[in-house]
PDB file of C-alpha atoms in Angstrom:
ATOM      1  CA  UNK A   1      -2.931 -32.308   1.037  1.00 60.00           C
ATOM      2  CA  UNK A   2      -0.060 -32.104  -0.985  1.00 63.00           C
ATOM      3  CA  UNK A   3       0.699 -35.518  -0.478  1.00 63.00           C
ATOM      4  CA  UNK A   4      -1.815 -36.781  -2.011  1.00 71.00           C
ATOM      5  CA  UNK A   5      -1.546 -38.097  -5.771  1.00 75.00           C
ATOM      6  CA  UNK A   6      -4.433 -35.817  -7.577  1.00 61.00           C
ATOM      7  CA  UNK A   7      -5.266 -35.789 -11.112  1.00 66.00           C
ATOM      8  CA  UNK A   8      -8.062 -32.599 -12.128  1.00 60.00           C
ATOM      9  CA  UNK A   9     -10.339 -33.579 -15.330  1.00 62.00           C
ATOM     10  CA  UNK A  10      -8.805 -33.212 -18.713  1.00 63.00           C
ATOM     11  CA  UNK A  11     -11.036 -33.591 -21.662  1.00 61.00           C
ATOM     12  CA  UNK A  12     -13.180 -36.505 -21.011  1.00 68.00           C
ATOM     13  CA  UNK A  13     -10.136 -38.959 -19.654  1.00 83.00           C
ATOM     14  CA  UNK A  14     -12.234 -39.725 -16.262  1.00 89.00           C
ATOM     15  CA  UNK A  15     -11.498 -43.426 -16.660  1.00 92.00           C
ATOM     16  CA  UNK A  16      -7.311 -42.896 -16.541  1.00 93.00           C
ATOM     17  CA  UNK A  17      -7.825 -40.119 -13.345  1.00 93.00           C
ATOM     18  CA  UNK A  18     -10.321 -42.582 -11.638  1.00 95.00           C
ATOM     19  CA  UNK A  19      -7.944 -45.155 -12.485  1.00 96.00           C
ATOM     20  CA  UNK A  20      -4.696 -43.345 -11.686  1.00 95.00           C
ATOM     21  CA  UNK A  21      -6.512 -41.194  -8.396  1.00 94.00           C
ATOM     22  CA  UNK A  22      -7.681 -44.969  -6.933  1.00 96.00           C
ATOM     23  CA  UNK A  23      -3.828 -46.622  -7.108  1.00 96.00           C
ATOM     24  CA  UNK A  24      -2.317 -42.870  -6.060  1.00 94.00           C
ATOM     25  CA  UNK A  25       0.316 -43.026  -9.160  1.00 93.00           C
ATOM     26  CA  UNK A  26       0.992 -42.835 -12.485  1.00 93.00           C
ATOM     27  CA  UNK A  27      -0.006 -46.282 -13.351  1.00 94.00           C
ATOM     28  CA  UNK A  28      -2.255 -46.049 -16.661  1.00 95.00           C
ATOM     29  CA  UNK A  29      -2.142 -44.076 -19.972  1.00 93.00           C
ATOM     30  CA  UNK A  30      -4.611 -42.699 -22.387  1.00 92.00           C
ATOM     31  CA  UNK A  31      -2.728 -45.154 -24.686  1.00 93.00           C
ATOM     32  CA  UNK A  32      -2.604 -48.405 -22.439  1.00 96.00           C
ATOM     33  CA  UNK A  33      -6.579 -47.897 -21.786  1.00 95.00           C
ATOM     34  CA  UNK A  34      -6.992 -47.892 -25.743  1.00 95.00           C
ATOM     35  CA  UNK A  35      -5.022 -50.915 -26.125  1.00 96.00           C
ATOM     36  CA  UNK A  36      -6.996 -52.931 -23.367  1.00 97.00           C
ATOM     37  CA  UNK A  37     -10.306 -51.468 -25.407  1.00 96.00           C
ATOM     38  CA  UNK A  38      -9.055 -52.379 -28.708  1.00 95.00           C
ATOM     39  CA  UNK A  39      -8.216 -56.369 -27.495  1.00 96.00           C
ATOM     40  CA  UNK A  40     -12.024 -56.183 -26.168  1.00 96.00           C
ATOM     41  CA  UNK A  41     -13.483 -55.327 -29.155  1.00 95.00           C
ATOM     42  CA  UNK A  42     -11.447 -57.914 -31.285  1.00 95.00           C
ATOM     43  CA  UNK A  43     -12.336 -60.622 -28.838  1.00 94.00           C
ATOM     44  CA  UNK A  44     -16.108 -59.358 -29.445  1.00 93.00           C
ATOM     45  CA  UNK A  45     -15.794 -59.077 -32.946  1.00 93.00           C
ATOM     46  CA  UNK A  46     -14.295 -62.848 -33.004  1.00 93.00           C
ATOM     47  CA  UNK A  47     -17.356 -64.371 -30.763  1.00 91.00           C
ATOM     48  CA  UNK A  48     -19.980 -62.441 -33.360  1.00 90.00           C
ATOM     49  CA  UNK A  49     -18.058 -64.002 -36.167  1.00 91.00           C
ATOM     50  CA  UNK A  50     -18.859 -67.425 -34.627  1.00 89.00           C
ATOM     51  CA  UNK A  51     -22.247 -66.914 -36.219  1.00 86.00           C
ATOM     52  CA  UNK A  52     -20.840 -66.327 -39.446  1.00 90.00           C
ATOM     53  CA  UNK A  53     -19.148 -63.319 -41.212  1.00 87.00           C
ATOM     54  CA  UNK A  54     -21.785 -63.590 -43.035  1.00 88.00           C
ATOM     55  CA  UNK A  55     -24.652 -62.725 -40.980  1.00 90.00           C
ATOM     56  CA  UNK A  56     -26.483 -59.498 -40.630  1.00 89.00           C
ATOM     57  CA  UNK A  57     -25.533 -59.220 -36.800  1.00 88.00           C
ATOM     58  CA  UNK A  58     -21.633 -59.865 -37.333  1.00 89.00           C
ATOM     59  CA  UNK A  59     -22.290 -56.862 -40.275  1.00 89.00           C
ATOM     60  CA  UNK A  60     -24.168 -54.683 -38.028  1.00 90.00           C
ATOM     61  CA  UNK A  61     -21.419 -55.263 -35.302  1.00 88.00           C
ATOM     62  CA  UNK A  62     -19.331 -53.754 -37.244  1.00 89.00           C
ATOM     63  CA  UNK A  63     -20.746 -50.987 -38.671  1.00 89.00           C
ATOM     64  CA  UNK A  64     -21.011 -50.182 -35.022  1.00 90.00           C
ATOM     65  CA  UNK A  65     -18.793 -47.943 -32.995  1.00 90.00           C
ATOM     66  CA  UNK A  66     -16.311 -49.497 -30.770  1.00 91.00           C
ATOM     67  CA  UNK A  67     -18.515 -49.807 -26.971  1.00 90.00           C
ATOM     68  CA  UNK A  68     -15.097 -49.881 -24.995  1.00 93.00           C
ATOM     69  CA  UNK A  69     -14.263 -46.290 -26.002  1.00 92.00           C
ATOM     70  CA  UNK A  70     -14.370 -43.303 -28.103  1.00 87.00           C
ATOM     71  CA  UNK A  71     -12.870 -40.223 -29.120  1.00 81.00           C
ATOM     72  CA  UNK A  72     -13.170 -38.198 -26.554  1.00 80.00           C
ATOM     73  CA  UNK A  73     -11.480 -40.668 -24.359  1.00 80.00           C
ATOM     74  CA  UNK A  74     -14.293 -42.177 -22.453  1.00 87.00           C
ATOM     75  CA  UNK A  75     -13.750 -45.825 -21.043  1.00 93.00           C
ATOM     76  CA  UNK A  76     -16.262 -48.363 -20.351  1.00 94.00           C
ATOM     77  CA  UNK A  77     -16.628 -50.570 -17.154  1.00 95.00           C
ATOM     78  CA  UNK A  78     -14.866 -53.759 -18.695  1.00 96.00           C
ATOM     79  CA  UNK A  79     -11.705 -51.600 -19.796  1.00 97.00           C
ATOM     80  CA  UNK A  80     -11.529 -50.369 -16.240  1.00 97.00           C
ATOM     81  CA  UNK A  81     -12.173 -53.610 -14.844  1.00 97.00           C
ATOM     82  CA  UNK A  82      -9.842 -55.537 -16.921  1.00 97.00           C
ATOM     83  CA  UNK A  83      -7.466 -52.646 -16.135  1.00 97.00           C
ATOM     84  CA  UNK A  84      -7.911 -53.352 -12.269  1.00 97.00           C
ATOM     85  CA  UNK A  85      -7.308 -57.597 -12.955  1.00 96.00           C
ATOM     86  CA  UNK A  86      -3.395 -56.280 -13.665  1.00 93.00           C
ATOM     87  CA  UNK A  87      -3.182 -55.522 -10.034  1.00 95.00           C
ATOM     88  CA  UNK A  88      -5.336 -58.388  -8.958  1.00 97.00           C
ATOM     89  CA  UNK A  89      -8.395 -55.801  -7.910  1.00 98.00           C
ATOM     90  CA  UNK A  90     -11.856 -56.947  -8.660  1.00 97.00           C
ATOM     91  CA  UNK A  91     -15.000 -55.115  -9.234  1.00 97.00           C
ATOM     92  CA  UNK A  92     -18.746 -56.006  -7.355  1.00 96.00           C
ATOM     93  CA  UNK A  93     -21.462 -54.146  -8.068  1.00 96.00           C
ATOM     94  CA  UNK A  94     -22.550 -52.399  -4.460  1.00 96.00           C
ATOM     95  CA  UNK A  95     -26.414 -52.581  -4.650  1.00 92.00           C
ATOM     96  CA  UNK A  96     -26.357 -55.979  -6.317  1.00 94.00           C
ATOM     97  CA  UNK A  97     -28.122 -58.507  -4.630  1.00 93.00           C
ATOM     98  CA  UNK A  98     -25.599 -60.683  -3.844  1.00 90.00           C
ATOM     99  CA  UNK A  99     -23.332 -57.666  -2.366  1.00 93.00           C
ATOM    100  CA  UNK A 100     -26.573 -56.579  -0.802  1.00 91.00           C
ATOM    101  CA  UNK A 101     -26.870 -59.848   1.423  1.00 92.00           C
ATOM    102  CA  UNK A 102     -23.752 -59.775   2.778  1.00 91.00           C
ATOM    103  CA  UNK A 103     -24.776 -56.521   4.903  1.00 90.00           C
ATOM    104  CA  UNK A 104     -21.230 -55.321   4.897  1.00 93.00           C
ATOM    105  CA  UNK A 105     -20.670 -51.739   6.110  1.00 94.00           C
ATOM    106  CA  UNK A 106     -19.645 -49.236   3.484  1.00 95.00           C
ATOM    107  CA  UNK A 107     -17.020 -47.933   6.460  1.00 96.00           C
ATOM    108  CA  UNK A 108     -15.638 -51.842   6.597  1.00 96.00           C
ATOM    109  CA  UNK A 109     -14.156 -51.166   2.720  1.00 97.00           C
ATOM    110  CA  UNK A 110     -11.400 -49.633   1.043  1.00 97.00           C
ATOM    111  CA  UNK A 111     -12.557 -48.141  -2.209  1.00 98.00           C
ATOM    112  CA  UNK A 112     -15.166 -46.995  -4.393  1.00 98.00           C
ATOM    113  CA  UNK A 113     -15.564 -46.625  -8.029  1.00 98.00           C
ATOM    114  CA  UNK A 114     -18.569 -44.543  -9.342  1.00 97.00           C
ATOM    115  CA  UNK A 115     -20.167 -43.589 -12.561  1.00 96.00           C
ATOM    116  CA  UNK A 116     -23.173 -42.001 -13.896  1.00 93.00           C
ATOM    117  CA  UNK A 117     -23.052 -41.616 -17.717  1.00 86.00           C
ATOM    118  CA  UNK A 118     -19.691 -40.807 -18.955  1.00 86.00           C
ATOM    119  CA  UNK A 119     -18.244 -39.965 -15.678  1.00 92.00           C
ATOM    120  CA  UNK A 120     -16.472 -41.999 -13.496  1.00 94.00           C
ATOM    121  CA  UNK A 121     -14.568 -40.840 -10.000  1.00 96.00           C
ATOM    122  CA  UNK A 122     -12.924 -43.053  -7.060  1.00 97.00           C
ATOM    123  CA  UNK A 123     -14.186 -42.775  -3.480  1.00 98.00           C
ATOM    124  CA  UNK A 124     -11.286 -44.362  -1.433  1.00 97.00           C
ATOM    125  CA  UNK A 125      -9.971 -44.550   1.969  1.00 97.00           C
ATOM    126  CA  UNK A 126      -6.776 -43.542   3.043  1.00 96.00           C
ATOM    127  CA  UNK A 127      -5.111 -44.412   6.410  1.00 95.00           C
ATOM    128  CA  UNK A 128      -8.199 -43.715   8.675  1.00 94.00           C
ATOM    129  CA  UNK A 129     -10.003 -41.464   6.679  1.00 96.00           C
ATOM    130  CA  UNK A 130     -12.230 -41.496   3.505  1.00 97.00           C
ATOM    131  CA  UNK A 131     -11.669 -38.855   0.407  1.00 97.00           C
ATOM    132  CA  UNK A 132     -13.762 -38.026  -2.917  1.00 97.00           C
ATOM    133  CA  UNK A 133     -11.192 -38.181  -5.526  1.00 95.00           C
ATOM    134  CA  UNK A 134     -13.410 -37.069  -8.331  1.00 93.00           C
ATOM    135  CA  UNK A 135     -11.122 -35.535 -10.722  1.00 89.00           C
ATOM    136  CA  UNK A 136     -13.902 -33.051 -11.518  1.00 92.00           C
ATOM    137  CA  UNK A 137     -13.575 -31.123  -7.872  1.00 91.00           C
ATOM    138  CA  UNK A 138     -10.584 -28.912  -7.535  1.00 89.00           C
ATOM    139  CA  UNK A 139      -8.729 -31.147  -5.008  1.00 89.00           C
ATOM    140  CA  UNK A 140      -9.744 -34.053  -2.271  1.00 92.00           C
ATOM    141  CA  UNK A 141     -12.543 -34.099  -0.463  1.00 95.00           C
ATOM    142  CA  UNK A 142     -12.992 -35.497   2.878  1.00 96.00           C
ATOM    143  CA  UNK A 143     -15.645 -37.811   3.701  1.00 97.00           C
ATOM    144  CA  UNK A 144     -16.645 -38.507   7.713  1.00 95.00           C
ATOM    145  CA  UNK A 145     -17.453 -42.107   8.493  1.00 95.00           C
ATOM    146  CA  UNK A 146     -20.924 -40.947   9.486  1.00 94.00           C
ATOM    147  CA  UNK A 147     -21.292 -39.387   5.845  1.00 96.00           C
ATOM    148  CA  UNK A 148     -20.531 -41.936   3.919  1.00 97.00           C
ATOM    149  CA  UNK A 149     -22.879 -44.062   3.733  1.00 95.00           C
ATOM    150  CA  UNK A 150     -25.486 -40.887   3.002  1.00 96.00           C
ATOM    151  CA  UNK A 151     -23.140 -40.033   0.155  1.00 97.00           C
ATOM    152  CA  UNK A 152     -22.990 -43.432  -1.623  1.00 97.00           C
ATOM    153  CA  UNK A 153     -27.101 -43.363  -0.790  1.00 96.00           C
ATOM    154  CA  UNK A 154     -27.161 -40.107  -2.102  1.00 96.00           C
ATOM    155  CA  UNK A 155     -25.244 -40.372  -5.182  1.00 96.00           C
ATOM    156  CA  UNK A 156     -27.475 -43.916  -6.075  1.00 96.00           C
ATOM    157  CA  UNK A 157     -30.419 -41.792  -6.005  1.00 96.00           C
ATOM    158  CA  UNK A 158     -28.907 -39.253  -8.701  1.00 95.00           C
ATOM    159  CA  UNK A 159     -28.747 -42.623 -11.022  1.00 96.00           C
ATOM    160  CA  UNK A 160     -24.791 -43.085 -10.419  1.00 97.00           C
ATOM    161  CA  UNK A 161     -23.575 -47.349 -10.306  1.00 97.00           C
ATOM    162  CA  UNK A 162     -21.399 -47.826  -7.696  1.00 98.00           C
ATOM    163  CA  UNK A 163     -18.611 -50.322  -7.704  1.00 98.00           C
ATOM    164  CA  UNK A 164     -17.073 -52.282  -4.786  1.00 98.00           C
ATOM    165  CA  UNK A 165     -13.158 -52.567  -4.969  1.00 98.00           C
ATOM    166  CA  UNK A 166     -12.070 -55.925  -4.042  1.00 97.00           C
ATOM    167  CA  UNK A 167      -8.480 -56.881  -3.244  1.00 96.00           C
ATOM    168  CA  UNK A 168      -5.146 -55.292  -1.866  1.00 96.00           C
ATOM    169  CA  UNK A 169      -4.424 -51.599  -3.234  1.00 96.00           C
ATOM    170  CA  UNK A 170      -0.813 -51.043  -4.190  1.00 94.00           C
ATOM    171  CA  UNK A 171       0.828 -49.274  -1.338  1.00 94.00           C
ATOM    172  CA  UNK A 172       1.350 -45.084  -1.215  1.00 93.00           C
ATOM    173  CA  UNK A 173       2.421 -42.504   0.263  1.00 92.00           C
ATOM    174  CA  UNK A 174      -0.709 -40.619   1.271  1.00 92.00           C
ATOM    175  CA  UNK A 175      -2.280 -43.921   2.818  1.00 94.00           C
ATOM    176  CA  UNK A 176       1.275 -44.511   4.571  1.00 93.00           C
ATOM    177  CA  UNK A 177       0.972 -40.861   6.080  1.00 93.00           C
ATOM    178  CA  UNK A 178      -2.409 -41.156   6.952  1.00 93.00           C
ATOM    179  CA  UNK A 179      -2.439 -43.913   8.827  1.00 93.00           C
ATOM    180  CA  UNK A 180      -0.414 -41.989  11.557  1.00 93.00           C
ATOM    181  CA  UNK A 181      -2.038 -38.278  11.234  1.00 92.00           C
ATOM    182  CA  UNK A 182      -5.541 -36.790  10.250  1.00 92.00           C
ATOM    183  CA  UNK A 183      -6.281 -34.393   8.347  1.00 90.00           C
ATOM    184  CA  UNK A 184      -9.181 -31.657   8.589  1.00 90.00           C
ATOM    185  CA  UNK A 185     -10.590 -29.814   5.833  1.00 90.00           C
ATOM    186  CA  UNK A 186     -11.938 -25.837   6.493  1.00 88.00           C
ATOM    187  CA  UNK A 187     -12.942 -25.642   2.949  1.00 88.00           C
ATOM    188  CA  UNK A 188     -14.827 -28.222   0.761  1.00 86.00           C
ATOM    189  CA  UNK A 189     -13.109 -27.922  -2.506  1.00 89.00           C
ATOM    190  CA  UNK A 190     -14.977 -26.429  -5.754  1.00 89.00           C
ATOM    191  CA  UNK A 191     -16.210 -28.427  -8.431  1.00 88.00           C
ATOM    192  CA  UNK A 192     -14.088 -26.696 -11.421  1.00 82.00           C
ATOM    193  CA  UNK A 193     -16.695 -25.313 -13.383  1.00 74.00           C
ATOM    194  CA  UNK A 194     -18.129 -23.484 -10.423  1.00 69.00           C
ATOM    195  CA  UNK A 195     -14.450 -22.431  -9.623  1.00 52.00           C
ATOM    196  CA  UNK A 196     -14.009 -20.832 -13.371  1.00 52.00           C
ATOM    197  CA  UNK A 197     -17.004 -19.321 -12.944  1.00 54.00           C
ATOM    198  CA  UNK A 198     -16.104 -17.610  -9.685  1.00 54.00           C
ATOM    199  CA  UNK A 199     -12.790 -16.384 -11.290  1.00 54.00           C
ATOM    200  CA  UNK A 200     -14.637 -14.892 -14.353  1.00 56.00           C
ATOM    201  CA  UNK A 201     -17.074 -13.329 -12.083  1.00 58.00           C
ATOM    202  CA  UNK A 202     -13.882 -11.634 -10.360  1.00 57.00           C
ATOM    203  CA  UNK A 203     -12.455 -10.572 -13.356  1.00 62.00           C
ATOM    204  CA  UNK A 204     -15.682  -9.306 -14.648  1.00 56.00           C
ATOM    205  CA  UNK A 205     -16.238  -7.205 -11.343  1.00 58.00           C
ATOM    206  CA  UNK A 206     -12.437  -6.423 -11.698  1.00 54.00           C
ATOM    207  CA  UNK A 207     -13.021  -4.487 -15.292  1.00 61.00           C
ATOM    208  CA  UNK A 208     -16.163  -2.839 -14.019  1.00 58.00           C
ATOM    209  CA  UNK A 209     -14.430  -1.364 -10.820  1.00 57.00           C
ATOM    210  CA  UNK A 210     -11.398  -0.062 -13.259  1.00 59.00           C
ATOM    211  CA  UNK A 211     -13.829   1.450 -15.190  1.00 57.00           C
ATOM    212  CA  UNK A 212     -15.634   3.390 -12.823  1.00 52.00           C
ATOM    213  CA  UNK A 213     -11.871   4.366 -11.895  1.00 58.00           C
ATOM    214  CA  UNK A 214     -11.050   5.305 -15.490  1.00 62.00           C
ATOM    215  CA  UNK A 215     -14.765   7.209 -15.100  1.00 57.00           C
ATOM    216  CA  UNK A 216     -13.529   8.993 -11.656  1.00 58.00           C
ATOM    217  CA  UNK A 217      -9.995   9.952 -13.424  1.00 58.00           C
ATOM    218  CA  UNK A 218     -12.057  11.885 -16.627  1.00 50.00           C
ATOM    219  CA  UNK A 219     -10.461   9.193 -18.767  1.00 50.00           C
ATOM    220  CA  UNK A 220     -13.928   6.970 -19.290  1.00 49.00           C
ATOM    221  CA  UNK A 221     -17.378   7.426 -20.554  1.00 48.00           C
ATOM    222  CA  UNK A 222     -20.280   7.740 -18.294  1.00 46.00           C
ATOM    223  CA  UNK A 223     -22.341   4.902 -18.807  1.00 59.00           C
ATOM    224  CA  UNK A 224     -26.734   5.559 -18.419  1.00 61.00           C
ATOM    225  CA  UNK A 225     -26.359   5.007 -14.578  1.00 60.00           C
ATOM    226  CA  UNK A 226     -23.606   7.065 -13.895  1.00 63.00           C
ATOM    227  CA  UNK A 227     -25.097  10.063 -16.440  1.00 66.00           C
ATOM    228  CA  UNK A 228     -28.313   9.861 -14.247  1.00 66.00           C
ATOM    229  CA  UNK A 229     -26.364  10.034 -11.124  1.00 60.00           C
ATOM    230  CA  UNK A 230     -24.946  13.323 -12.078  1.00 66.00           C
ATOM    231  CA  UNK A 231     -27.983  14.623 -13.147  1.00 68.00           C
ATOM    232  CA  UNK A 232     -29.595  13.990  -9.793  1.00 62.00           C
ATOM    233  CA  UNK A 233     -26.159  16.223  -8.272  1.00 60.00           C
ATOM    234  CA  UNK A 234     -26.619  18.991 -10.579  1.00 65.00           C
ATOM    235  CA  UNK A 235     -30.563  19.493  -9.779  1.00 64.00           C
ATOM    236  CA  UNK A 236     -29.492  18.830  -5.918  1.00 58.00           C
ATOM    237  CA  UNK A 237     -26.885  21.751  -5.906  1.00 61.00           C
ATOM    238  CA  UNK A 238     -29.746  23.905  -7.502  1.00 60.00           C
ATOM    239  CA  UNK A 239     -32.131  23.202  -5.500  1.00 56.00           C
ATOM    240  CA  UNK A 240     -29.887  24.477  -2.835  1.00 54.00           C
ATOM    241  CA  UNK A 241     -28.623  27.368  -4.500  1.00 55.00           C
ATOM    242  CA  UNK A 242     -32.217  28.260  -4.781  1.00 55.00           C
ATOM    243  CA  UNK A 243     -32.920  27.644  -1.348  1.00 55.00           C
ATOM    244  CA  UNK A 244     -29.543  29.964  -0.347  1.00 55.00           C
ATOM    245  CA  UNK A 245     -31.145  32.417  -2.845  1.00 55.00           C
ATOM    246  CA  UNK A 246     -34.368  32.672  -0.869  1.00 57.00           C
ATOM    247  CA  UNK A 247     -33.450  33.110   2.161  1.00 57.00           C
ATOM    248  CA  UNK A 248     -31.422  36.052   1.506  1.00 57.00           C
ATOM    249  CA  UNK A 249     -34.348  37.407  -0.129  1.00 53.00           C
ATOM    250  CA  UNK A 250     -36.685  36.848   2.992  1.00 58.00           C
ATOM    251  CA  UNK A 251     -33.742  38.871   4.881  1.00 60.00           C
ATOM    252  CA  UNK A 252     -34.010  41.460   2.655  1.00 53.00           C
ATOM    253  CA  UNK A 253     -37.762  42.081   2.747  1.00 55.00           C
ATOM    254  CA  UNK A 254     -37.729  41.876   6.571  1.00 59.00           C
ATOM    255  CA  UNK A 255     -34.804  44.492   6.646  1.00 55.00           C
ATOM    256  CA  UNK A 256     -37.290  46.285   4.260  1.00 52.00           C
ATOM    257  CA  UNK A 257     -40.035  46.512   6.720  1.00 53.00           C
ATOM    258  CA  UNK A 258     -38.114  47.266   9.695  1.00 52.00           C
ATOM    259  CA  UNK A 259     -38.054  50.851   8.488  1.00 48.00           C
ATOM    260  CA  UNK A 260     -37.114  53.193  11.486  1.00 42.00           C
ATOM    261  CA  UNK A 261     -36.270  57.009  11.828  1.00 40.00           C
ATOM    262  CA  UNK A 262     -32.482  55.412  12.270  1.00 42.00           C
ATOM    263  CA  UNK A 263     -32.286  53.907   8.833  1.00 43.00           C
ATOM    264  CA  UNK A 264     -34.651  56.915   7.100  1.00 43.00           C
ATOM    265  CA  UNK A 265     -33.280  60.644   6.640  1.00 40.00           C
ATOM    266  CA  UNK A 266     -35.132  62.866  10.240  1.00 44.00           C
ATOM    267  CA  UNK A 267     -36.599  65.412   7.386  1.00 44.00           C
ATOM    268  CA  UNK A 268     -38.405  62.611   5.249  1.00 39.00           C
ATOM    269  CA  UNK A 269     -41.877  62.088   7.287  1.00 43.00           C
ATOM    270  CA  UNK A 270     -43.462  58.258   7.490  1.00 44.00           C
ATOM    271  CA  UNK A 271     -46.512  57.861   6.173  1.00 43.00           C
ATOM    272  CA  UNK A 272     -48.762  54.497   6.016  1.00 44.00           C
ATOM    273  CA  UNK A 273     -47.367  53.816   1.985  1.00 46.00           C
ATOM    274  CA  UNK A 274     -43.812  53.280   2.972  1.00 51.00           C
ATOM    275  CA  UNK A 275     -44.320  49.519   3.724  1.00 56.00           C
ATOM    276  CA  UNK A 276     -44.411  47.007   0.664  1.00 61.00           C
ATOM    277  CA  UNK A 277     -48.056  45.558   0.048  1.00 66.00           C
ATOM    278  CA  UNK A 278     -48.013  41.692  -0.375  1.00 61.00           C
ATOM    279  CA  UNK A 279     -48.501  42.253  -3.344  1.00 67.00           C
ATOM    280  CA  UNK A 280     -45.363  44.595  -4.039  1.00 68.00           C
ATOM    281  CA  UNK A 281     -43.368  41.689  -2.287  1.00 62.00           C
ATOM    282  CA  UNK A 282     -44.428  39.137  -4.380  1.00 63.00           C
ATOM    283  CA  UNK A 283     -43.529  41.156  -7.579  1.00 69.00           C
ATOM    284  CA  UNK A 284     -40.070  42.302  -5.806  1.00 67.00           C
ATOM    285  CA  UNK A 285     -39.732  38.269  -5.512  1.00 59.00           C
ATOM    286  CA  UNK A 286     -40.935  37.203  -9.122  1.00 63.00           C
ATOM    287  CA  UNK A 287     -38.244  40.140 -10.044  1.00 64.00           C
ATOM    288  CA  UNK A 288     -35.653  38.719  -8.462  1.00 55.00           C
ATOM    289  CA  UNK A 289     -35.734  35.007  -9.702  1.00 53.00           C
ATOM    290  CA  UNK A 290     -35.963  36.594 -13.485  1.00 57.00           C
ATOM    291  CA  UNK A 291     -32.806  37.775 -12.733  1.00 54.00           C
TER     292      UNK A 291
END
């Protein structure tokens, strides 16, 4: 989807990429958002002095923080929707109850614009198709027609507002394209904290398996697991060593009492004592393993 224009999260500028994601271009700045916030709260501060510069609440007002932005580079809802008038695009609040009773089909619109907290992302159709652009995923997602109204549903019930677009978007590439091709999607894409995650999880698994190598190549330490490990070989090869050890001994003793006038000298007469006893076998065994 490389024709698509995509802008990831950086810091907390989710206002510009919703922005910027909705008209596919470059078409605000961190610095033309600030301006639009600052002539907000001047025309704020200017009502409040109507009651007198005087008065506790214009003082109060402003000791207060500016509510159009911050530092971090959050927006509010009348920056982005006096960012929108520019291109003659209005905002409607979609479970108002004015929107509400004109029973229009989420699939009948154009674009989305959503927001829980500090976070806002576009949800906008292009050509025949609908896309998340939520600059916190690592790339478009596609939405079906069936889905979409379960998603906006879904995402009301996780406390997000969600914001009609109204008007004519700017024209682009991507909805140009679209409109002749679709696209399909194998892969949903990641949200990027669960993609860093993934890659640190690699590289963590990465330096594990090169130390087991370094381990392997007598150039590592044996960690608790691995010392255990070769423990457990050691007593297994003696264990069979001992095993190896007894057999031959068992050999030996039946050798011992298989005694005939072929393996004796003729002149050396047999007699009952020339077997072992039991009990000479098992001290001819105890012998042998004090060895």
């Amino acid at each position: 989807m490389n024709f698509f224009f995509w802008k990831y999260q950086e810091g907390s500028l989710c206002a510009q990429h919703c922005l910027n994601n909705l008209l596919q271009g470059e078409y605000f700045s961190p610095v033309e958002l600030s301006s639009i916030a600052h002539q907000l709260d001047e025309e704020e501060r200017m009502r409040m002095a109507e009651g007198g510069v005087t008065s506790e609440d214009y003082r109060t007002f402003l000791q207060q923080p500016s509510g159009n932005m911050d530092d971090s580079g959050f927006f509010s809802i009348q920056v982005i929707s006096n960012a929108l008038k520019v291109w003659g695009l209005e905002l409607i609040l979609f479970n108002s109850p004015e929107y509400q009773r004109l029973r229009i089909d989420p699939i009948n619109e154009r674009s989305f614009i959503c927001n829980y907290k500090e976070h806002w992302f576009t949800v906008r159709k292009l050509g025949k198709q609908w896309f998340n652009l939520n600059s916190l995923l690592t790339g478009p997602e596609l939405i079906s027609d069936t889905y979409l109204a379960l998603f906006l549903a879904q995402l009301q019930q996780e406390g997000y507002s969600i914001f009609v677009v109204k008007g004519d978007l700017p024209d682009c590439e991507a909805d140009q394209l679209l409109q002749m091709i679709r696209v399909q999607q194998m892969h949903r894409p990641k949200l990027i904290g669960e993609e860093l995650a993934q890659l640190k999880e690699q590289r963590v698994q990465k330096t594990d398996l090169e130390h087991v190598l370094e381990v392997n190549d007598g150039t590592g330490m044996l960690d608790e697991d691995e010392e255990e490990l070769q423990r457990a070989l050691a007593l297994s090869r003696q264990e069979i060593d001992m095993e190896d050890e007894e057999a031959d001994l068992r050999r030996a003793i039946q050798l011992s009492m298989q005694g005939t006038s072929r393996n004796r000298c003729q002149d050396i007469p047999q007699t009952s004592g020339s077997h072992p006893t039991s009990e000479e076998l098992r001290k001819r065994r105890e012998a042998y393993f004090e060895k």
